[in-house]
mmCIF file of C-alpha atoms (C1' of nucleotides) in Angstrom:
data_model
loop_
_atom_site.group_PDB
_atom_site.id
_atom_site.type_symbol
_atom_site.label_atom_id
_atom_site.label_comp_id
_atom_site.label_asym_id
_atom_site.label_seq_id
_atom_site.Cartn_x
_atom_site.Cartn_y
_atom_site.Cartn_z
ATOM 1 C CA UNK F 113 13.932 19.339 -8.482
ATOM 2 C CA UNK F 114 13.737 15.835 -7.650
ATOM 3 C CA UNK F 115 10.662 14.089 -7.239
ATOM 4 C CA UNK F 116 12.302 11.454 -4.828
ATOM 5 C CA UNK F 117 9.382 10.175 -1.927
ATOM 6 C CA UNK F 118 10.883 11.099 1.688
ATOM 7 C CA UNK F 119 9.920 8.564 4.266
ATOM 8 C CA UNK F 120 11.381 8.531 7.676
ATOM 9 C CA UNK F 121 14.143 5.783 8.974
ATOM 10 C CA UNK F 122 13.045 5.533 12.599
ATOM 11 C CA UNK F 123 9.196 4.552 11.679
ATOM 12 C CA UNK F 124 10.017 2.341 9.038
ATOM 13 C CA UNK F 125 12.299 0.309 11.227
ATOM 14 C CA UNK F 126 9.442 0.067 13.811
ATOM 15 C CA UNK F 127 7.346 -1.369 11.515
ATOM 16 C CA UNK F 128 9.870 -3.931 10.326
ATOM 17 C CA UNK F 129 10.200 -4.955 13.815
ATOM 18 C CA UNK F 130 6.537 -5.193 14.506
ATOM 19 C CA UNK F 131 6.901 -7.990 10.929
ATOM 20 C CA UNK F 132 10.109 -9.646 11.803
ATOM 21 C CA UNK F 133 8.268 -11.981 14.044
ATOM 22 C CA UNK F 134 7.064 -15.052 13.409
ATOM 23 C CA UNK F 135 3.788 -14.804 14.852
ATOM 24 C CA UNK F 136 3.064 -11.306 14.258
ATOM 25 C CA UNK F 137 4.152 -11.675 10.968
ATOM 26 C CA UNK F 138 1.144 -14.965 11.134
ATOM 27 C CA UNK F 139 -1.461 -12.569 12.382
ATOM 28 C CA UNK F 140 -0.383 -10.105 9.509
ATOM 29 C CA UNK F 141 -1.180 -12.410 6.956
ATOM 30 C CA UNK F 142 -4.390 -13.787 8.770
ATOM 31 C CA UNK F 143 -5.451 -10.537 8.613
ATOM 32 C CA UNK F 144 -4.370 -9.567 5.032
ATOM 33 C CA UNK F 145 -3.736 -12.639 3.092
ATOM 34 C CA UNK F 146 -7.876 -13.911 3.104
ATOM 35 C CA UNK F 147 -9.286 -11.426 0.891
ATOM 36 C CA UNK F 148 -11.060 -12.998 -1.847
ATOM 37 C CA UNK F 149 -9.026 -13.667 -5.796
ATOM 38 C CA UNK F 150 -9.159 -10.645 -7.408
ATOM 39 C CA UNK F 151 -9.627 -8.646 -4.760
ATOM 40 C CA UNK F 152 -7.455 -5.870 -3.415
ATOM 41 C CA UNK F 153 -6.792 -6.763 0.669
ATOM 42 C CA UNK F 154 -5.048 -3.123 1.169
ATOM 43 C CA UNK F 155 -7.459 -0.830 -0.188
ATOM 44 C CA UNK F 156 -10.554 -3.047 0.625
ATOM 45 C CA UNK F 157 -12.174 -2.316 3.856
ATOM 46 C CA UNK F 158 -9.456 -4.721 6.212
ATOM 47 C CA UNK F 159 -10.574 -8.217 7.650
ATOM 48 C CA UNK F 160 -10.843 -8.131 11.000
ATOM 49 C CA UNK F 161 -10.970 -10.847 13.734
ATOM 50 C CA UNK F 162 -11.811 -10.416 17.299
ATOM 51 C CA UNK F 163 -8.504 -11.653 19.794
ATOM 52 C CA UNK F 164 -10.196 -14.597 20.729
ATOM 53 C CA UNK F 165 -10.894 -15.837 17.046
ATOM 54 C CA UNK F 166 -7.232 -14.726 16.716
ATOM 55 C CA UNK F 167 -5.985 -16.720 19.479
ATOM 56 C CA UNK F 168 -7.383 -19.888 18.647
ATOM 57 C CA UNK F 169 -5.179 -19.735 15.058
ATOM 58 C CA UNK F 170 -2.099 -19.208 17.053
ATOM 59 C CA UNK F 171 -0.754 -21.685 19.725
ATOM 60 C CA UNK F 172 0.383 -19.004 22.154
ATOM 61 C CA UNK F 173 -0.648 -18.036 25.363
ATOM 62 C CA UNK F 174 -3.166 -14.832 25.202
ATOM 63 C CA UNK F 175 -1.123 -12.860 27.143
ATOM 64 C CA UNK F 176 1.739 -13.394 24.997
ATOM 65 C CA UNK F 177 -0.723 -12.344 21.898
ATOM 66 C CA UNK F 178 -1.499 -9.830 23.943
ATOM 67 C CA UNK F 179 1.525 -8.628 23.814
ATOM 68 C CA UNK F 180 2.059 -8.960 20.166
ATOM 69 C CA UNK F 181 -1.240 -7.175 18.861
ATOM 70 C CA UNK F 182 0.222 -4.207 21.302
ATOM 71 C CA UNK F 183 3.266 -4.210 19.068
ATOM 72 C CA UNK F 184 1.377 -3.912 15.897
ATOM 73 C CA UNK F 185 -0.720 -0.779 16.762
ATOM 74 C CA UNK F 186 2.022 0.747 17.600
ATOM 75 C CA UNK F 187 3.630 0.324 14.742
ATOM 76 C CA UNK F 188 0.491 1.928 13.318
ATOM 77 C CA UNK F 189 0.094 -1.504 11.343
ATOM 78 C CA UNK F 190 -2.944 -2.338 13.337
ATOM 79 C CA UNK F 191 -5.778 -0.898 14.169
ATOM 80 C CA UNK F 192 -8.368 -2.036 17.269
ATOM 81 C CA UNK F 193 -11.966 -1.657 18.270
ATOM 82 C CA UNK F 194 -14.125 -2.563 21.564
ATOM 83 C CA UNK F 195 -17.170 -4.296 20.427
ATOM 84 C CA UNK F 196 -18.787 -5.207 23.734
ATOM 85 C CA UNK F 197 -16.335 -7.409 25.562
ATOM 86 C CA UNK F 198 -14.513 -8.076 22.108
ATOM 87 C CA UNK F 199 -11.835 -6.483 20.663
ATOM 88 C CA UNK F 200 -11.971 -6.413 16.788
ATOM 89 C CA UNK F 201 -8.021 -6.383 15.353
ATOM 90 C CA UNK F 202 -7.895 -5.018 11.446
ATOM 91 C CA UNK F 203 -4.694 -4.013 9.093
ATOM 92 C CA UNK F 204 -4.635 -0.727 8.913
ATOM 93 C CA UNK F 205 -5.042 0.492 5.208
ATOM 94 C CA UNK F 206 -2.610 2.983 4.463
ATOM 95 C CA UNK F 207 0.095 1.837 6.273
ATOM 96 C CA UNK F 208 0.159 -1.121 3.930
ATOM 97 C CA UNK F 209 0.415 1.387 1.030
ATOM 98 C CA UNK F 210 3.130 3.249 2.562
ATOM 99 C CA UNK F 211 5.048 -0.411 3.050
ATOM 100 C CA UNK F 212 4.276 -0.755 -0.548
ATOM 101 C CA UNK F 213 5.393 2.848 -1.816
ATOM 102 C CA UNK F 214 8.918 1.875 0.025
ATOM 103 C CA UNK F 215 9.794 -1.050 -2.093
ATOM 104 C CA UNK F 216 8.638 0.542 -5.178
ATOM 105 C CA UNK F 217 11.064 3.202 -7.505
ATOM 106 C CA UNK F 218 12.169 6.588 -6.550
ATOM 107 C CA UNK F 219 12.176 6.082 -2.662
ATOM 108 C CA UNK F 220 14.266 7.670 -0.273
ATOM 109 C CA UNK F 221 14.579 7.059 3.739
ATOM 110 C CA UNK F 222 14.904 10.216 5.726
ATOM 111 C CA UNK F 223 16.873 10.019 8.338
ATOM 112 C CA UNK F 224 15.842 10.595 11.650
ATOM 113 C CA UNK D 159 -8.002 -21.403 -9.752
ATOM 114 C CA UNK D 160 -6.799 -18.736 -7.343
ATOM 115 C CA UNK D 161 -4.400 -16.334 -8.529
ATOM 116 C CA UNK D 162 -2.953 -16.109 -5.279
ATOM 117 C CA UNK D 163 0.667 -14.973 -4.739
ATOM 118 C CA UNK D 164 2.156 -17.629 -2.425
ATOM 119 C CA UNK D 165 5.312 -16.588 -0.525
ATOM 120 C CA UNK D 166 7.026 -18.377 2.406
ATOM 121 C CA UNK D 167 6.381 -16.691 6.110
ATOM 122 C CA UNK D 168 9.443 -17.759 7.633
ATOM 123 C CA UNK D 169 11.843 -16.498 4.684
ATOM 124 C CA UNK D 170 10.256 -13.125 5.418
ATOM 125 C CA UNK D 171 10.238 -12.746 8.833
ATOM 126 C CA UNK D 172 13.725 -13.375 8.024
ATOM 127 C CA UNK D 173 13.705 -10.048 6.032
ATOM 128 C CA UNK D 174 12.252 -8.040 7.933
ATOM 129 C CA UNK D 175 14.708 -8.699 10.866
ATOM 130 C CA UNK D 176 17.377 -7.318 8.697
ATOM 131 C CA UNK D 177 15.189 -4.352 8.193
ATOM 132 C CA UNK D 178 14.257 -3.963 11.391
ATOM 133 C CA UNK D 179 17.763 -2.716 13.065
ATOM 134 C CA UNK D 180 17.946 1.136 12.628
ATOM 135 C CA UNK D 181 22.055 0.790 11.349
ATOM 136 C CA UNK D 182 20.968 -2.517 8.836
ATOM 137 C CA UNK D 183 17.853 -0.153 7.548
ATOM 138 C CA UNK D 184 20.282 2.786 6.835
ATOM 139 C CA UNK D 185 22.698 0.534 5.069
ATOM 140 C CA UNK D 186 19.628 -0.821 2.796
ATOM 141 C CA UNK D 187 18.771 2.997 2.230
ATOM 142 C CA UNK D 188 22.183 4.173 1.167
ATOM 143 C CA UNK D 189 22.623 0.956 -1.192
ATOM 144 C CA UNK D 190 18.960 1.502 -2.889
ATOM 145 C CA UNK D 191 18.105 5.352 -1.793
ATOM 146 C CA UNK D 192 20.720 7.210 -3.672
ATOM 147 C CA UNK D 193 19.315 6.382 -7.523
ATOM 148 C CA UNK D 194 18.787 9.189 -9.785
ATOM 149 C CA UNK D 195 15.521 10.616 -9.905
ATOM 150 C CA UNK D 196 13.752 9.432 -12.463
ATOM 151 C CA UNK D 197 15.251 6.145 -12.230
ATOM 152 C CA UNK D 198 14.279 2.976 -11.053
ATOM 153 C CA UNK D 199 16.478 1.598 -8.364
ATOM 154 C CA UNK D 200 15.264 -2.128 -7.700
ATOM 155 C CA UNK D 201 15.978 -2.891 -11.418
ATOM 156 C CA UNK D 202 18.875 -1.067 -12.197
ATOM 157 C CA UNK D 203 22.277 -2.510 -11.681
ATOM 158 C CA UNK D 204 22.540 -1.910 -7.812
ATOM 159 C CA UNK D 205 24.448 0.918 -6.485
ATOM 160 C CA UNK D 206 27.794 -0.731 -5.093
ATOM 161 C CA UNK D 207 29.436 0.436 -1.659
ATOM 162 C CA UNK D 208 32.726 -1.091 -0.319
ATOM 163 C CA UNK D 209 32.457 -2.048 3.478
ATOM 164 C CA UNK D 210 34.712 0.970 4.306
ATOM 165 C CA UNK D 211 32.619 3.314 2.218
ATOM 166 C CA UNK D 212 29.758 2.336 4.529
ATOM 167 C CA UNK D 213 31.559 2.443 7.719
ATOM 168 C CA UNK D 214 32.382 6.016 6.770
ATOM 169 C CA UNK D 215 28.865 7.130 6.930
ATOM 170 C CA UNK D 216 28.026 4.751 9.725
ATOM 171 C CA UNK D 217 29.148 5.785 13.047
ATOM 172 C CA UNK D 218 29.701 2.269 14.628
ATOM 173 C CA UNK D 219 32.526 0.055 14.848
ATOM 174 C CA UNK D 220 34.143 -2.127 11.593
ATOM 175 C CA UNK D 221 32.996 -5.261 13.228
ATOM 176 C CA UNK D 222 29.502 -4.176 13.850
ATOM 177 C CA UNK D 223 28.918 -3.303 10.141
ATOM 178 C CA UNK D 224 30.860 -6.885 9.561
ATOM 179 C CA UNK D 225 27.845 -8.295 11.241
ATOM 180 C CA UNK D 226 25.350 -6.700 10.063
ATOM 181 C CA UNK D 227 26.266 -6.902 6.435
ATOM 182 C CA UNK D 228 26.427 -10.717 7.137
ATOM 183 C CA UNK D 229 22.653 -10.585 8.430
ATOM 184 C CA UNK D 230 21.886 -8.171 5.467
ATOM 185 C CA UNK D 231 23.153 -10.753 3.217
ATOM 186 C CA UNK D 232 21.699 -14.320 4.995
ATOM 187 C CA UNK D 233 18.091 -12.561 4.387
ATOM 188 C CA UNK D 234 19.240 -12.377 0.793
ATOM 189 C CA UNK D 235 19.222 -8.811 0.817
ATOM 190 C CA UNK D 236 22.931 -8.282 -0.015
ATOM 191 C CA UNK D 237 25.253 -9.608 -2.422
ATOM 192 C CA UNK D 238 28.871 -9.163 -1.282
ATOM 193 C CA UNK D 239 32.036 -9.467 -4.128
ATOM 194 C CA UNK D 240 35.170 -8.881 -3.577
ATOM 195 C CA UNK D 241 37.382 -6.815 -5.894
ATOM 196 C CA UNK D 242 41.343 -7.143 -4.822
ATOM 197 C CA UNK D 243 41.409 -6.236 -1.055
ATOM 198 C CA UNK D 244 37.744 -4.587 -1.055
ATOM 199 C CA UNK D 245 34.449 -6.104 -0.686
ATOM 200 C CA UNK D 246 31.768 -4.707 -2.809
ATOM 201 C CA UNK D 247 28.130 -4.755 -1.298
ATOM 202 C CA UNK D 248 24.702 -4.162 -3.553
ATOM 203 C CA UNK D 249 21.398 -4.725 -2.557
ATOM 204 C CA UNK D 250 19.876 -7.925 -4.847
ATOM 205 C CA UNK D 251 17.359 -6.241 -6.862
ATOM 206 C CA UNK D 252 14.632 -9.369 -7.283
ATOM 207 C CA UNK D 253 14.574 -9.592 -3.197
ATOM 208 C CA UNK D 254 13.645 -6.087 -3.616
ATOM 209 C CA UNK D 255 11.159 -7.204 -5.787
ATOM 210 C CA UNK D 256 10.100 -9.745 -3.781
ATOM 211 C CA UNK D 257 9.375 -6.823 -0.768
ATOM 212 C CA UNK D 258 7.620 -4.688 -2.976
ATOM 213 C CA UNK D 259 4.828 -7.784 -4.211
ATOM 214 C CA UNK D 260 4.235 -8.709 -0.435
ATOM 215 C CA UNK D 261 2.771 -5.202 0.300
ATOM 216 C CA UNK D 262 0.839 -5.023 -3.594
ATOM 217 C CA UNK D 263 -2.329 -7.008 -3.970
ATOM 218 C CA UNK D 264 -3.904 -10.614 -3.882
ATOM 219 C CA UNK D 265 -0.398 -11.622 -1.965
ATOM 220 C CA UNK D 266 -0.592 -14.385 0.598
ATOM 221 C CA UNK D 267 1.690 -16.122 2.877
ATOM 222 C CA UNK D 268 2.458 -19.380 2.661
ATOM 223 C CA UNK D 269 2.410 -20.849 6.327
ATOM 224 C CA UNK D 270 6.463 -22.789 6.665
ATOM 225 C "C1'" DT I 164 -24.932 -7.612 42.789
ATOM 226 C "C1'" DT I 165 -22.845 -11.730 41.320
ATOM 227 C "C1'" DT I 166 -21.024 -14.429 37.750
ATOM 228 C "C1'" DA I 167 -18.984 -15.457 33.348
ATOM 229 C "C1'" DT I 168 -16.363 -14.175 29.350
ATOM 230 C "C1'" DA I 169 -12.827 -11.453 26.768
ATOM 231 C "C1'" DA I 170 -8.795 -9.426 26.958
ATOM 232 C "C1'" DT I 171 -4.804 -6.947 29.232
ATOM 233 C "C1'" DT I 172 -1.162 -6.080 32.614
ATOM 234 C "C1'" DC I 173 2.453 -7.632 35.591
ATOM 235 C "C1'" DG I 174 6.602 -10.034 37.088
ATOM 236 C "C1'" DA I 175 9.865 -13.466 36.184
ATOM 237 C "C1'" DC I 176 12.879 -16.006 33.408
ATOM 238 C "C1'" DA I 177 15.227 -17.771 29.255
ATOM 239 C "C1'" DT I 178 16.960 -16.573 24.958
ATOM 240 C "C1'" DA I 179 18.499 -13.432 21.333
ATOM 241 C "C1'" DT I 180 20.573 -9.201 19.747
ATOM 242 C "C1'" DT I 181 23.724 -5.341 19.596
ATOM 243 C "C1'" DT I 182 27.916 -3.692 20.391
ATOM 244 C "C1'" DC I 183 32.816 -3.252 21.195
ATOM 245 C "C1'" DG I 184 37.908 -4.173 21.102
ATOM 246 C "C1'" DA I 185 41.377 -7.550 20.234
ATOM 247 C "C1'" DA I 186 42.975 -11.016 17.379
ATOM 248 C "C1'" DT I 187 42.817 -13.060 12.842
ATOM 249 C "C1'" DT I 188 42.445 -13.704 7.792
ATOM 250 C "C1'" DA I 189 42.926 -12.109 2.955
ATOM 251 C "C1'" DT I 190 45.031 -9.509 -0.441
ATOM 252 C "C1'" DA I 191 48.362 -6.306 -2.694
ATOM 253 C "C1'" DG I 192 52.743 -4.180 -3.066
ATOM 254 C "C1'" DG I 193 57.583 -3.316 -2.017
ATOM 255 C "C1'" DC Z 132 59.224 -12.497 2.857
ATOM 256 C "C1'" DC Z 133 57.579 -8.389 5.243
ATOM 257 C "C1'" DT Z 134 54.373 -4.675 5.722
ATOM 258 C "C1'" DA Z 135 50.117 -2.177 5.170
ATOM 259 C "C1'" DT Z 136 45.271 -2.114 4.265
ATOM 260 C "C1'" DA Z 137 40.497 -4.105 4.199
ATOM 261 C "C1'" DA Z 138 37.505 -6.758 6.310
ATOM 262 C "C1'" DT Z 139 36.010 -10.710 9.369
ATOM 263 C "C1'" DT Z 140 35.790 -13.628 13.496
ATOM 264 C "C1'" DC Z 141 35.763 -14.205 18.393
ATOM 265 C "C1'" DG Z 142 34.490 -13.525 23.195
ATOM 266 C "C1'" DA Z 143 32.359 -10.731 26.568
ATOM 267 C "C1'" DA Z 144 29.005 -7.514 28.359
ATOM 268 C "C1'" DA Z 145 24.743 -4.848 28.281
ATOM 269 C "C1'" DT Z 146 20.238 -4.562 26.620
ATOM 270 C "C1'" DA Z 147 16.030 -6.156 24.373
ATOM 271 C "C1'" DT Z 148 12.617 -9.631 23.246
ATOM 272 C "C1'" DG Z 149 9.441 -13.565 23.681
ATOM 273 C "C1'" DT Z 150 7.099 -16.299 26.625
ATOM 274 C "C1'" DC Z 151 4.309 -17.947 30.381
ATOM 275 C "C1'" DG Z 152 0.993 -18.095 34.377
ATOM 276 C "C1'" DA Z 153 -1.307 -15.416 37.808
ATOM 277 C "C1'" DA Z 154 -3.726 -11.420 38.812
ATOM 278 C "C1'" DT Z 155 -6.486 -7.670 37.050
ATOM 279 C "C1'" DT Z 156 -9.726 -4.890 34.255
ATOM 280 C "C1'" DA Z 157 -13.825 -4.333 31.218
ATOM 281 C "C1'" DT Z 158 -18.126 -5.642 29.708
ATOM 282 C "C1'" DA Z 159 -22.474 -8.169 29.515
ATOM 283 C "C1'" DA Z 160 -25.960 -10.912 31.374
ATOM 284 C "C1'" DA Z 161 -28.408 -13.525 35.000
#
DNA sequence: TTTATAATTCGACATATTTCGAATTATAGG
DNA sequence: CCTATAATTCGAAATATGTCGAATTATAAA
């Protein structure tokens, strides 16, 4: 019996597209790579940054961020919230561990 | 002091491009996902594949996996010997490493 | 209701990526 | 040297991606 984790090919790939950009992969780490020394950014409750706030970090045009923030929910990397006109943007949690459980021993894609 | 992990953002968008195509993802999964269990496969010696081991599991033309190998291997996820008329591919285990400390804790990315 | 702010959607365009088949290079063996 | 095998390079075509500005939607506040 093998105790091999099974993770599937198609979502992980997704993912790694939503990262292989430059900028997305600059709005990943603005919104993972803040947390205090010592602390633990994927477990902690996520940073999060309203669009705007985002936008100014980011020398692109908003609808182009836009754009990008659409790619990283659905990736299921991001997660997004209506405040009032704003729109808070956070890392989702558990899809960081996942990343994390893939690069780590005993892992196995499953295809399709 | 911070204890900060400081990694380069371009050199990983880099890798997760190669990761991101669905045929360059299964080629990293049958060079890394195919350890025994029990075993850790990004320290071990690699698992080694000749190209036309691959392309026999692959379902796309020779020159295809010729290119994608090559993109496998600029992101410094592949090392490539040859042996006679063969060409040996394994994935490089401290790139693996690398992937597995982005997604762990206190990790940031260094902007250029 | 009107206005202002925050963010998204749309359409267009330039650039990059994926893919193939044909031609080429590299090596080994007769 | 000639032939066969393994793999790469090249050029072309189809598709996907990144980007912008203009128009639109959503919300709050005067």
């Amino acid at each position: 019996m093998s105790n091999y984790k099974t993770i599937n090919l198609e979502r992980y790939s997704i993912m790694f597209k939503a990262l292989s950009n430059p900028h997305r992969l600059q709005i990943f780490n603005l919104l993972t790579g803040c947390c205090e020394p010592g602390t633990v950014c994927s477990t902690n409750e996520a940073i999060s940054c309203c669009v705007g706030e985002l936008d100014q970090q980011l020398d692109i045009a908003s609808s182009t961020l836009s754009h990008h923030l659409k790619e990283l929910n659905r990736a299921g990397l991001l997660n997004m919230k209506r405040e009032g006109k704003q729109i808070f943007c956070s890392i989702n949690p558990s899809t960081l561990i996942e990343l994390g459980d893939l690069f780590s021993a005993e892992s196995t894609i499953k295809p399709n």
